[in-house]
Short mmCIF file of C-alpha atoms in Angstrom, two decimals:
data_model
loop_
_atom_site.label_atom_id
_atom_site.label_comp_id
_atom_site.label_asym_id
_atom_site.label_seq_id
_atom_site.Cartn_x
_atom_site.Cartn_y
_atom_site.Cartn_z
CA MET A 1314 -20.14 -0.44 -40.24
CA PRO A 1315 -19.29 1.04 -37.02
CA VAL A 1316 -15.31 1.96 -36.30
CA LYS A 1317 -14.39 -0.40 -33.25
CA GLN A 1318 -13.51 2.16 -30.17
CA LYS A 1319 -10.65 1.93 -28.23
CA LYS A 1320 -10.49 0.94 -24.75
CA LEU A 1321 -12.13 4.23 -22.59
CA ILE A 1322 -10.57 4.25 -19.29
CA VAL A 1323 -12.14 6.51 -16.53
CA ILE A 1324 -10.13 7.80 -13.93
CA VAL A 1325 -11.88 9.53 -11.08
CA PRO A 1326 -9.21 12.04 -9.32
CA MET A 1327 -10.98 12.81 -5.84
CA PRO A 1328 -10.43 16.03 -4.10
CA GLY A 1329 -7.32 16.02 -1.78
CA THR A 1330 -5.45 12.96 -3.39
CA PHE A 1331 -1.52 12.73 -3.86
CA LEU A 1332 -1.39 13.78 -7.76
CA LEU A 1333 0.61 10.58 -8.48
CA ASP A 1334 -2.51 8.40 -7.41
CA ILE A 1335 -3.87 9.88 -10.74
CA ALA A 1336 -1.16 10.95 -12.91
CA GLY A 1337 0.36 7.22 -12.65
CA PRO A 1338 -2.20 5.47 -14.05
CA VAL A 1339 -2.82 8.29 -16.69
CA ASP A 1340 0.74 7.94 -17.95
CA VAL A 1341 0.87 4.03 -18.12
CA PHE A 1342 -2.33 3.99 -20.44
CA THR A 1343 -1.08 6.95 -22.44
CA ALA A 1344 2.22 5.34 -22.77
CA ALA A 1345 0.82 2.15 -23.68
CA ASP A 1346 -1.64 3.62 -26.39
CA VAL A 1347 1.74 5.43 -27.94
CA ILE A 1348 3.13 2.08 -28.26
CA LEU A 1349 0.24 0.90 -29.94
CA ASN A 1350 -0.13 3.60 -32.20
CA ASP A 1351 3.44 3.49 -33.45
CA MET A 1352 3.26 -0.07 -34.00
CA GLY A 1353 0.47 0.61 -36.31
CA ALA A 1354 -2.06 -0.92 -33.98
CA SER A 1355 -5.23 -1.94 -35.60
CA PRO A 1356 -8.85 0.12 -35.37
CA GLY A 1357 -9.72 -0.11 -31.72
CA GLU A 1358 -6.99 -0.93 -29.85
CA GLY A 1359 -5.59 1.32 -27.56
CA TYR A 1360 -6.87 3.40 -24.81
CA ASN A 1361 -8.69 6.37 -24.54
CA VAL A 1362 -8.12 7.94 -21.36
CA LEU A 1363 -11.08 10.08 -19.66
CA LEU A 1364 -10.70 11.94 -16.33
CA ALA A 1365 -14.26 12.30 -14.86
CA SER A 1366 -15.30 14.39 -11.41
CA PRO A 1367 -16.96 12.96 -8.73
CA LEU A 1368 -18.06 16.56 -7.73
CA THR A 1369 -20.67 19.22 -9.55
CA THR A 1370 -17.69 21.00 -10.59
CA LYS A 1371 -15.08 19.76 -13.20
CA LYS A 1372 -12.17 21.23 -10.99
CA ILE A 1373 -10.24 18.91 -8.47
CA THR A 1374 -7.70 20.07 -5.96
CA THR A 1375 -5.06 17.65 -5.32
CA LYS A 1376 -2.69 17.39 -1.83
CA SER A 1377 -0.30 19.43 -3.68
CA ARG A 1378 -3.00 22.12 -4.13
CA MET A 1379 -2.66 21.52 -7.77
CA GLU A 1380 -6.12 21.87 -9.68
CA LEU A 1381 -7.14 19.34 -12.23
CA SER A 1382 -9.46 20.17 -14.98
CA CYS A 1383 -11.72 16.98 -15.91
CA GLU A 1384 -13.23 16.80 -19.02
CA THR A 1385 -16.54 15.80 -17.83
CA ARG A 1386 -18.37 14.85 -14.54
CA VAL A 1387 -18.85 11.40 -13.83
CA ASP A 1388 -22.94 11.85 -14.11
CA ALA A 1389 -22.53 13.15 -17.60
CA ILE A 1390 -20.17 10.06 -19.56
CA ASP A 1391 -22.33 8.79 -22.26
CA LYS A 1392 -20.06 6.16 -23.43
CA PRO A 1393 -19.45 2.72 -22.71
CA ILE A 1394 -16.64 2.15 -19.95
CA ASP A 1395 -14.29 -0.65 -19.95
CA THR A 1396 -12.22 0.38 -17.09
CA LEU A 1397 -13.18 2.29 -14.50
CA ILE A 1398 -10.76 3.72 -11.53
CA ILE A 1399 -11.46 5.35 -8.25
CA ALA A 1400 -8.16 7.25 -7.47
CA GLY A 1401 -8.01 8.34 -3.53
CA PHE A 1402 -10.87 9.27 -1.50
CA PRO A 1403 -10.80 11.90 1.40
CA MET A 1404 -12.07 10.51 4.74
CA ALA A 1405 -14.35 13.90 4.90
CA MET A 1406 -16.08 12.36 2.25
CA LEU A 1407 -17.56 9.66 3.81
CA GLU A 1408 -20.63 11.45 4.89
CA THR A 1409 -21.02 13.44 1.95
CA SER A 1410 -20.44 11.52 -0.82
CA GLY A 1411 -23.84 9.61 -1.03
CA ALA A 1412 -24.70 10.76 -4.52
CA PHE A 1413 -21.14 9.57 -5.93
CA ILE A 1414 -21.48 6.36 -3.91
CA SER A 1415 -24.98 5.61 -5.65
CA TRP A 1416 -23.43 6.64 -9.10
CA LEU A 1417 -20.73 3.85 -8.57
CA HIS A 1418 -22.91 1.18 -7.02
CA ASN A 1419 -24.97 1.71 -10.57
CA THR A 1420 -22.48 1.69 -12.61
CA TYR A 1421 -20.18 -1.18 -11.32
CA PRO A 1422 -22.66 -3.70 -13.33
CA LYS A 1423 -22.09 -1.84 -16.76
CA VAL A 1424 -18.33 -2.06 -16.57
CA ARG A 1425 -15.78 -4.58 -17.37
CA ARG A 1426 -13.40 -3.85 -14.68
CA ILE A 1427 -13.50 -1.61 -11.68
CA CYS A 1428 -10.58 -0.49 -9.73
CA SER A 1429 -9.10 1.80 -6.78
CA VAL A 1430 -5.55 3.32 -5.97
CA CYS A 1431 -4.51 3.53 -2.35
CA VAL A 1432 -7.76 4.88 -0.07
CA GLY A 1433 -9.99 4.73 -3.14
CA THR A 1434 -11.05 1.15 -1.59
CA TYR A 1435 -13.04 2.87 0.38
CA ALA A 1436 -15.54 4.12 -2.18
CA LEU A 1437 -15.46 0.77 -3.38
CA ALA A 1438 -16.47 -0.56 0.17
CA GLU A 1439 -19.06 2.17 0.34
CA ALA A 1440 -20.73 1.22 -2.43
CA GLY A 1441 -21.25 -2.39 -1.67
CA ILE A 1442 -18.94 -3.63 -4.47
CA LEU A 1443 -16.01 -5.06 -2.02
CA GLU A 1444 -18.55 -7.13 0.26
CA GLY A 1445 -17.22 -10.79 0.47
CA LYS A 1446 -14.15 -10.05 -1.84
CA HIS A 1447 -10.68 -9.64 -1.32
CA ALA A 1448 -8.94 -6.54 -1.34
CA THR A 1449 -5.68 -4.45 -0.93
CA THR A 1450 -5.32 -0.48 0.57
CA HIS A 1451 -2.60 1.51 1.77
CA TRP A 1452 -0.83 -0.38 4.86
CA GLN A 1453 -1.82 3.04 7.07
CA PHE A 1454 -5.34 2.31 7.20
CA SER A 1455 -5.41 -1.51 6.74
CA GLN A 1456 -6.66 -1.77 10.58
CA ASP A 1457 -9.48 1.43 10.23
CA PHE A 1458 -10.58 -0.42 6.91
CA GLN A 1459 -10.72 -3.61 8.17
CA ARG A 1460 -12.79 -2.64 11.59
CA ARG A 1461 -15.37 -0.53 8.73
CA TYR A 1462 -15.82 -3.14 6.80
CA PRO A 1463 -15.67 -6.35 8.36
CA GLY A 1464 -17.27 -8.39 5.39
CA ILE A 1465 -13.81 -7.42 3.16
CA MET A 1466 -11.05 -9.69 3.38
CA VAL A 1467 -8.16 -6.97 3.51
CA ASP A 1468 -4.37 -8.16 2.35
CA THR A 1469 -2.02 -5.36 2.69
CA ASN A 1470 1.16 -7.34 1.74
CA PRO A 1471 0.43 -7.32 -1.98
CA PHE A 1472 0.70 -3.89 -4.33
CA TYR A 1473 -2.72 -5.06 -5.74
CA THR A 1474 -5.15 -7.67 -5.58
CA ARG A 1475 -7.53 -8.51 -8.12
CA ASP A 1476 -10.72 -10.72 -6.97
CA GLY A 1477 -13.14 -11.22 -10.22
CA ASN A 1478 -13.51 -7.99 -12.15
CA VAL A 1479 -12.74 -5.90 -9.15
CA TYR A 1480 -9.09 -4.67 -8.43
CA THR A 1481 -7.61 -2.92 -5.41
CA SER A 1482 -4.25 -1.19 -5.34
CA GLY A 1483 -1.97 -0.15 -2.14
CA GLY A 1484 -0.48 3.23 -1.49
CA VAL A 1485 -0.30 5.94 -4.29
CA ALA A 1486 2.70 4.57 -6.23
CA SER A 1487 0.59 0.90 -6.31
CA GLY A 1488 -1.68 2.36 -8.95
CA ILE A 1489 1.27 2.33 -11.49
CA ASP A 1490 1.96 -1.75 -10.57
CA LEU A 1491 -1.92 -1.89 -11.24
CA SER A 1492 -2.34 -0.07 -14.47
CA LEU A 1493 0.68 -1.79 -15.75
CA ALA A 1494 -0.64 -5.07 -15.11
CA LEU A 1495 -3.98 -4.46 -16.58
CA VAL A 1496 -1.93 -3.28 -19.69
CA GLU A 1497 -0.46 -6.72 -20.09
CA GLU A 1498 -3.88 -8.40 -19.38
CA ASP A 1499 -5.29 -6.64 -22.36
CA TYR A 1500 -2.44 -6.78 -24.65
CA GLY A 1501 0.25 -9.29 -23.51
CA ARG A 1502 3.55 -8.74 -21.34
CA ASP A 1503 5.41 -7.22 -24.28
CA LEU A 1504 3.44 -4.28 -24.57
CA ALA A 1505 3.48 -3.70 -20.56
CA LEU A 1506 7.25 -4.11 -20.36
CA GLN A 1507 7.73 -1.34 -23.38
CA SER A 1508 5.45 0.92 -21.44
CA ALA A 1509 7.38 0.45 -18.13
CA ARG A 1510 10.57 1.05 -20.09
CA LYS A 1511 9.24 4.01 -21.74
CA LEU A 1512 8.75 5.44 -18.12
CA VAL A 1513 11.55 3.73 -16.73
CA LEU A 1514 9.82 1.81 -14.45
CA TYR A 1515 9.61 -1.94 -13.17
CA LEU A 1516 7.47 -4.05 -14.73
CA LYS A 1517 6.85 -6.14 -11.66
CA ARG A 1518 8.40 -4.43 -8.28
CA THR A 1519 9.87 -7.08 -6.08
CA GLY A 1520 8.69 -7.56 -2.25
CA TYR A 1521 5.41 -6.29 -0.86
CA GLN A 1522 3.87 -3.11 1.33
CA SER A 1523 4.91 -4.28 4.16
CA GLN A 1524 8.45 -2.98 3.19
CA PHE A 1525 7.17 0.42 3.75
CA SER A 1526 4.85 -0.17 6.95
CA SER A 1527 5.70 0.47 10.13
CA LEU A 1528 5.55 -3.01 12.51
CA LEU A 1529 4.57 -1.00 15.56
CA GLU A 1530 3.04 2.09 16.20
CA VAL A 1531 4.33 2.87 19.54
CA HIS A 1532 2.83 6.34 19.81
CA THR A 1533 -0.69 4.87 19.78
CA MET A 1534 1.04 2.78 23.03
CA GLU A 1535 2.25 5.59 25.24
CA ASN A 1536 0.30 5.03 28.04
CA SER A 1537 0.68 1.37 28.27
CA ILE A 1538 3.16 -1.07 29.53
CA ALA A 1539 4.38 -1.71 26.00
CA GLY A 1540 5.16 2.06 25.78
CA LYS A 1541 6.67 2.85 28.66
CA LEU A 1542 8.98 -0.32 28.23
CA HIS A 1543 9.78 0.61 24.43
CA PRO A 1544 12.97 2.68 25.45
CA TRP A 1545 14.22 0.87 28.16
CA ILE A 1546 13.89 -2.04 25.48
CA VAL A 1547 15.71 -0.35 22.87
CA ARG A 1548 18.86 0.44 25.11
CA HIS A 1549 18.37 -3.20 26.12
CA LEU A 1550 18.22 -5.28 22.62
CA GLN A 1551 21.25 -7.34 22.78
CA GLU A 1552 20.58 -8.42 25.88
CA ASP A 1553 17.80 -11.51 26.68
CA LEU A 1554 14.64 -10.14 26.88
CA ARG A 1555 12.25 -12.93 27.70
CA VAL A 1556 9.22 -12.21 29.40
CA GLU A 1557 10.13 -13.33 32.41
CA HIS A 1558 12.67 -10.47 32.60
CA LEU A 1559 10.31 -8.21 31.10
CA ALA A 1560 7.84 -8.67 34.30
CA GLU A 1561 11.04 -8.36 36.42
CA HIS A 1562 11.77 -5.08 34.96
CA CYS A 1563 8.12 -3.79 35.74
CA ASN A 1564 7.68 -5.23 38.87
CA MET A 1565 4.77 -7.47 38.06
CA SER A 1566 3.88 -11.16 38.26
CA LEU A 1567 4.56 -13.16 34.69
CA ARG A 1568 0.77 -13.79 34.71
CA ASN A 1569 -0.56 -10.33 35.06
CA PHE A 1570 2.05 -9.01 33.18
CA ASN A 1571 1.13 -11.25 30.06
CA ARG A 1572 -2.51 -10.75 30.47
CA VAL A 1573 -2.24 -6.85 30.81
CA PHE A 1574 0.37 -6.63 27.69
CA ILE A 1575 -1.61 -8.65 25.42
CA LYS A 1576 -4.92 -6.70 26.54
CA GLU A 1577 -3.23 -3.25 25.93
CA THR A 1578 -1.48 -3.87 22.57
CA GLY A 1579 -3.03 -7.20 20.99
CA MET A 1580 0.09 -8.80 21.19
CA THR A 1581 2.60 -11.38 23.31
CA PRO A 1582 5.51 -9.25 24.58
CA ALA A 1583 7.55 -11.63 22.64
CA LYS A 1584 5.86 -10.79 19.23
CA PHE A 1585 6.48 -7.08 20.47
CA VAL A 1586 9.94 -7.34 21.09
CA GLU A 1587 10.53 -8.96 17.72
CA LYS A 1588 8.92 -6.45 16.19
CA LEU A 1589 10.98 -3.77 17.66
CA ARG A 1590 14.23 -5.54 16.90
CA VAL A 1591 13.15 -5.91 13.25
CA GLU A 1592 12.29 -2.12 13.27
CA ILE A 1593 15.66 -0.91 14.89
CA ALA A 1594 17.65 -3.29 12.11
CA ARG A 1595 15.44 -1.31 9.48
CA LYS A 1596 17.08 1.85 10.53
CA TYR A 1597 20.66 0.26 10.67
CA LEU A 1598 20.59 -1.16 7.32
CA GLU A 1599 18.92 2.44 6.03
CA ASP A 1600 21.19 4.85 7.78
CA SER A 1601 24.44 3.13 8.78
CA ASP A 1602 27.38 1.12 6.96
CA LEU A 1603 27.40 -1.53 9.67
CA SER A 1604 27.76 -4.88 8.08
CA MET A 1605 24.88 -8.03 8.60
CA GLU A 1606 26.67 -9.39 11.47
CA GLN A 1607 26.97 -6.46 13.55
CA ILE A 1608 23.55 -5.03 12.77
CA ALA A 1609 22.34 -8.70 14.18
CA GLU A 1610 24.13 -8.46 16.87
CA LYS A 1611 23.07 -4.83 17.88
CA CYS A 1612 19.81 -5.69 17.83
CA GLY A 1613 19.74 -9.15 19.24
CA LEU A 1614 18.81 -11.11 16.15
CA GLY A 1615 21.49 -14.24 16.38
CA GLY A 1616 23.34 -14.66 13.69
CA LEU A 1617 23.24 -14.16 9.83
CA VAL A 1618 20.51 -16.89 9.53
CA SER A 1619 18.37 -16.13 12.09
CA MET A 1620 18.12 -12.72 11.34
CA ARG A 1621 17.40 -13.33 7.90
CA ARG A 1622 14.39 -15.61 8.64
CA THR A 1623 13.21 -12.79 11.18
CA PHE A 1624 13.46 -10.07 8.83
CA MET A 1625 11.57 -12.26 5.82
CA ARG A 1626 8.78 -13.01 8.21
CA HIS A 1627 7.87 -9.50 9.32
CA MET A 1628 9.03 -7.50 5.90
CA MET A 1629 8.84 -10.09 3.10
CA VAL A 1630 11.91 -9.45 2.18
CA SER A 1631 15.74 -10.20 2.89
CA PRO A 1632 17.93 -8.05 4.93
CA SER A 1633 20.26 -6.95 1.96
CA ASP A 1634 17.47 -6.59 -0.46
CA TYR A 1635 15.90 -4.10 1.87
CA ARG A 1636 18.99 -2.28 2.49
CA ARG A 1637 19.80 -2.31 -1.13
CA SER A 1638 16.12 -0.38 -1.65
CA PHE A 1639 16.31 1.93 1.38
CA ARG A 1640 19.44 3.12 1.98
CA THR A 1641 19.48 6.67 2.40
CA SER A 1642 20.31 8.52 -1.16
CA LEU A 1643 23.49 10.18 -0.15
CA GLN A 1644 25.12 7.02 1.34
CA THR A 1645 24.47 5.30 -2.32
CA LEU A 1646 25.86 8.31 -4.37
CA ASN A 1647 29.13 8.05 -1.89
#
């Protein structure tokens, strides 16, 4: 009778990817396997982790210029794959990765589950695996991803998303969150928790990717009304910034101001002002010792209740929790 084999986790490290995209999942599955072995696991329990190159060479150079030596190439894998993880995907390969995308498309029906880390979602999308599904990717690429693949429902709030047997995760460290969730799915919460503790990680991070994203890409609005208004609004956050006052400051009629503003930015002036107030509040929370009341007043966010409500709406986390997570290291040590 053949000996039952451990679950084969194939991780495909794409060239130019952050090392943590690859090392994070590798370490989570390795830690889980070590713990299972220490507990006297039955034959076949646990994981074998295999790095497989998507290129003709087994050498992969990461963004940090560290070189990884893969055990094999994807087209040479001759064992059943349990879980396939695509770690990153350089935009330069969108036009040159035909052979790999074809392999991915043909391999997907043969695996138990398929996953992506960060912009590895582009590879799954190119292979047609995500069409009609919900997906997560790095918050910085969400708009570009949605434009390229309108048939995919993108949500960059969660750290990872599951739709059927397809799992996608957000930026870099989210691959760790996803891998812990996969371990929990396979062997239960206790093993996932032990693995997280061994690696000194949270089993489940609080919050959402929106904590890390920029609400406004002001640099893209440089020649718009919003871009020109931005410095003036920052200096007058405590004042009444109703749309009528903004239009008056620009010497424009209310109707024309609204029309042009929405056309240039895709949002109303009121929404722009609210997002800008939250962005400035974030900086105060990160870099200053100002009280919540002082920050609310300086940013024109009203009282504490109003500030908390507005902050939660945009950041999915309270101002106090945000400060605890993102306050500068130096201030935390003092």
